[in-house]
Amino acid sequence: MFNLEGKVCVITGGAGSLGMAAARLLHEQGARLALIDLDLPALETVAQAAFGAVPAEVLCLAADVSDETQVRAAIARTVEHFGGIDVLFSNAGNFGTVAPIDDYPTEVFDSVLAVHVRGAFLMSKYAVPHMAKGSSIVFTSSVAATRGDPGVYAYITAKHALTGLMRVLSKDLAPRGIRVNAIAPGPIGNDFQQRVEDGLGAEIGRDGTEFFNEMIPMGRHGTAQEIAASVLYLASAQSGFTTGHLLMADGGMSV
């Protein structure tokens, strides 16, 4: 149903739980993968654990997605190895911190926007020339793109901006038959989310995990595998008439 046989899928943030869950699911559907992360040894270790042995059709690459030279090189290496790109899953992200505006570190704000927004822009800029009609771009946004919470200046701003970038890109690429969408996960049970909840908990003076669970109508965090299923849908031909869409995968948190 979600056949990706032979398709080349580029995934940034490949060493994270969502990146690797998507990698495994897309690979099960026949995709060939270029996995990109900052730390190549860590990426290779995670890939080894996920696949048992890194398959020949999985290419691991190191790149900082906010660095134009490194992005250009990673895309060139992918195209050299596989011949083209069919799916871009721009998933790399960082959280920053939680703090009042007068204490919020400017360098942290800049870093978060660089990874989420500049990173998605650069990955798209250099991948698109190698993508044909029927290709798909998926951004990892967040339920944070629909909210405003005290002190979460960098992350929430970046996710709002990323949704805007997705919508502009979807209009630009629609005549070329390339779809562009974003997923908006709610809280996921992983290390990234735990760091978020620890920071928020310290700011609001209560357990951050309980705080989020109370806001989610389904009463629990999602799993990386559940979010990866949404990525698969948007990457495949099953979403062939869907573009410019922010797919909420948040347990009803945004309702």
CSV table of N, CA, C and O in Angstrom, one decimal, residues 2 17 26 33 43 48 72 78 107 114 141 150 181 186 202 211 214 217 220 225 234-235:
chain,number,residue,atom,x,y,z
A,2,PHE,N,1.9,1.3,0.8
A,2,PHE,CA,2.8,2.4,0.9
A,2,PHE,C,4.1,2.1,0.2
A,2,PHE,O,5.2,2.4,0.7
A,17,SER,N,15.2,9.6,17.8
A,17,SER,CA,14.2,8.5,17.8
A,17,SER,C,13.3,8.6,16.7
A,17,SER,O,12.9,7.6,16.1
A,26,LEU,N,10.4,3.4,6.5
A,26,LEU,CA,10.5,3.6,5.1
A,26,LEU,C,11.3,2.5,4.4
A,26,LEU,O,11.1,2.1,3.3
A,33,LEU,N,18.1,4.8,1.7
A,33,LEU,CA,18.1,5.9,2.7
A,33,LEU,C,19.5,6.6,2.7
A,33,LEU,O,20.5,6.0,2.7
A,43,LEU,N,25.5,8.3,14.8
A,43,LEU,CA,24.5,7.9,13.8
A,43,LEU,C,24.7,6.5,13.4
A,43,LEU,O,23.7,5.7,13.3
A,48,GLN,N,23.2,0.9,13.4
A,48,GLN,CA,23.6,-0.5,13.6
A,48,GLN,C,22.6,-1.2,14.6
A,48,GLN,O,22.1,-2.3,14.3
A,72,ARG,N,25.2,21.2,1.0
A,72,ARG,CA,25.5,21.0,-0.4
A,72,ARG,C,26.3,19.7,-0.6
A,72,ARG,O,26.0,18.9,-1.5
A,78,THR,N,24.8,12.1,-1.7
A,78,THR,CA,23.6,11.3,-1.9
A,78,THR,C,23.3,11.0,-3.3
A,78,THR,O,23.0,9.9,-3.7
A,107,GLU,N,22.0,33.9,21.6
A,107,GLU,CA,22.7,32.9,20.8
A,107,GLU,C,22.0,31.6,20.8
A,107,GLU,O,22.0,30.9,19.7
A,114,ALA,N,18.3,28.6,13.4
A,114,ALA,CA,19.3,28.1,12.3
A,114,ALA,C,19.0,26.7,12.0
A,114,ALA,O,19.0,26.3,10.8
A,141,SER,N,7.4,19.7,12.0
A,141,SER,CA,7.0,20.9,12.7
A,141,SER,C,6.6,20.4,14.1
A,141,SER,O,7.3,19.5,14.7
A,150,PRO,N,4.7,30.3,27.8
A,150,PRO,CA,5.7,31.2,28.4
A,150,PRO,C,7.1,30.7,28.3
A,150,PRO,O,7.4,29.5,28.7
A,181,ASN,N,4.7,19.0,2.7
A,181,ASN,CA,3.8,19.0,3.8
A,181,ASN,C,4.6,19.0,5.1
A,181,ASN,O,5.9,18.8,5.1
A,186,GLY,N,2.6,16.0,18.7
A,186,GLY,CA,2.5,16.4,20.1
A,186,GLY,C,3.7,15.8,20.9
A,186,GLY,O,4.6,15.3,20.3
A,202,ALA,N,10.8,23.0,35.4
A,202,ALA,CA,11.6,23.9,36.3
A,202,ALA,C,11.0,25.4,36.2
A,202,ALA,O,11.0,26.1,37.2
A,211,PHE,N,2.2,17.6,33.3
A,211,PHE,CA,1.6,18.8,32.8
A,211,PHE,C,1.1,18.6,31.3
A,211,PHE,O,0.0,19.0,30.9
A,214,GLU,N,-1.9,16.1,30.9
A,214,GLU,CA,-3.2,16.7,31.2
A,214,GLU,C,-3.7,17.5,30.1
A,214,GLU,O,-4.9,17.7,30.0
A,217,PRO,N,-5.8,15.2,25.1
A,217,PRO,CA,-7.1,14.5,25.3
A,217,PRO,C,-6.9,13.0,25.4
A,217,PRO,O,-7.7,12.4,26.1
A,220,ARG,N,-1.9,10.7,27.0
A,220,ARG,CA,-0.6,10.1,27.0
A,220,ARG,C,0.3,10.7,25.9
A,220,ARG,O,-0.2,11.4,25.0
A,225,GLN,N,7.2,5.7,16.7
A,225,GLN,CA,6.7,4.8,15.6
A,225,GLN,C,5.3,5.4,15.1
A,225,GLN,O,5.0,5.3,13.9
A,234,LEU,N,2.8,10.7,4.2
A,234,LEU,CA,3.1,11.9,3.4
A,234,LEU,C,4.2,11.7,2.4
A,234,LEU,O,4.3,12.4,1.4
A,235,ALA,N,5.1,10.7,2.7
A,235,ALA,CA,6.2,10.4,1.7
A,235,ALA,C,5.7,9.6,0.5
A,235,ALA,O,6.3,9.6,-0.5
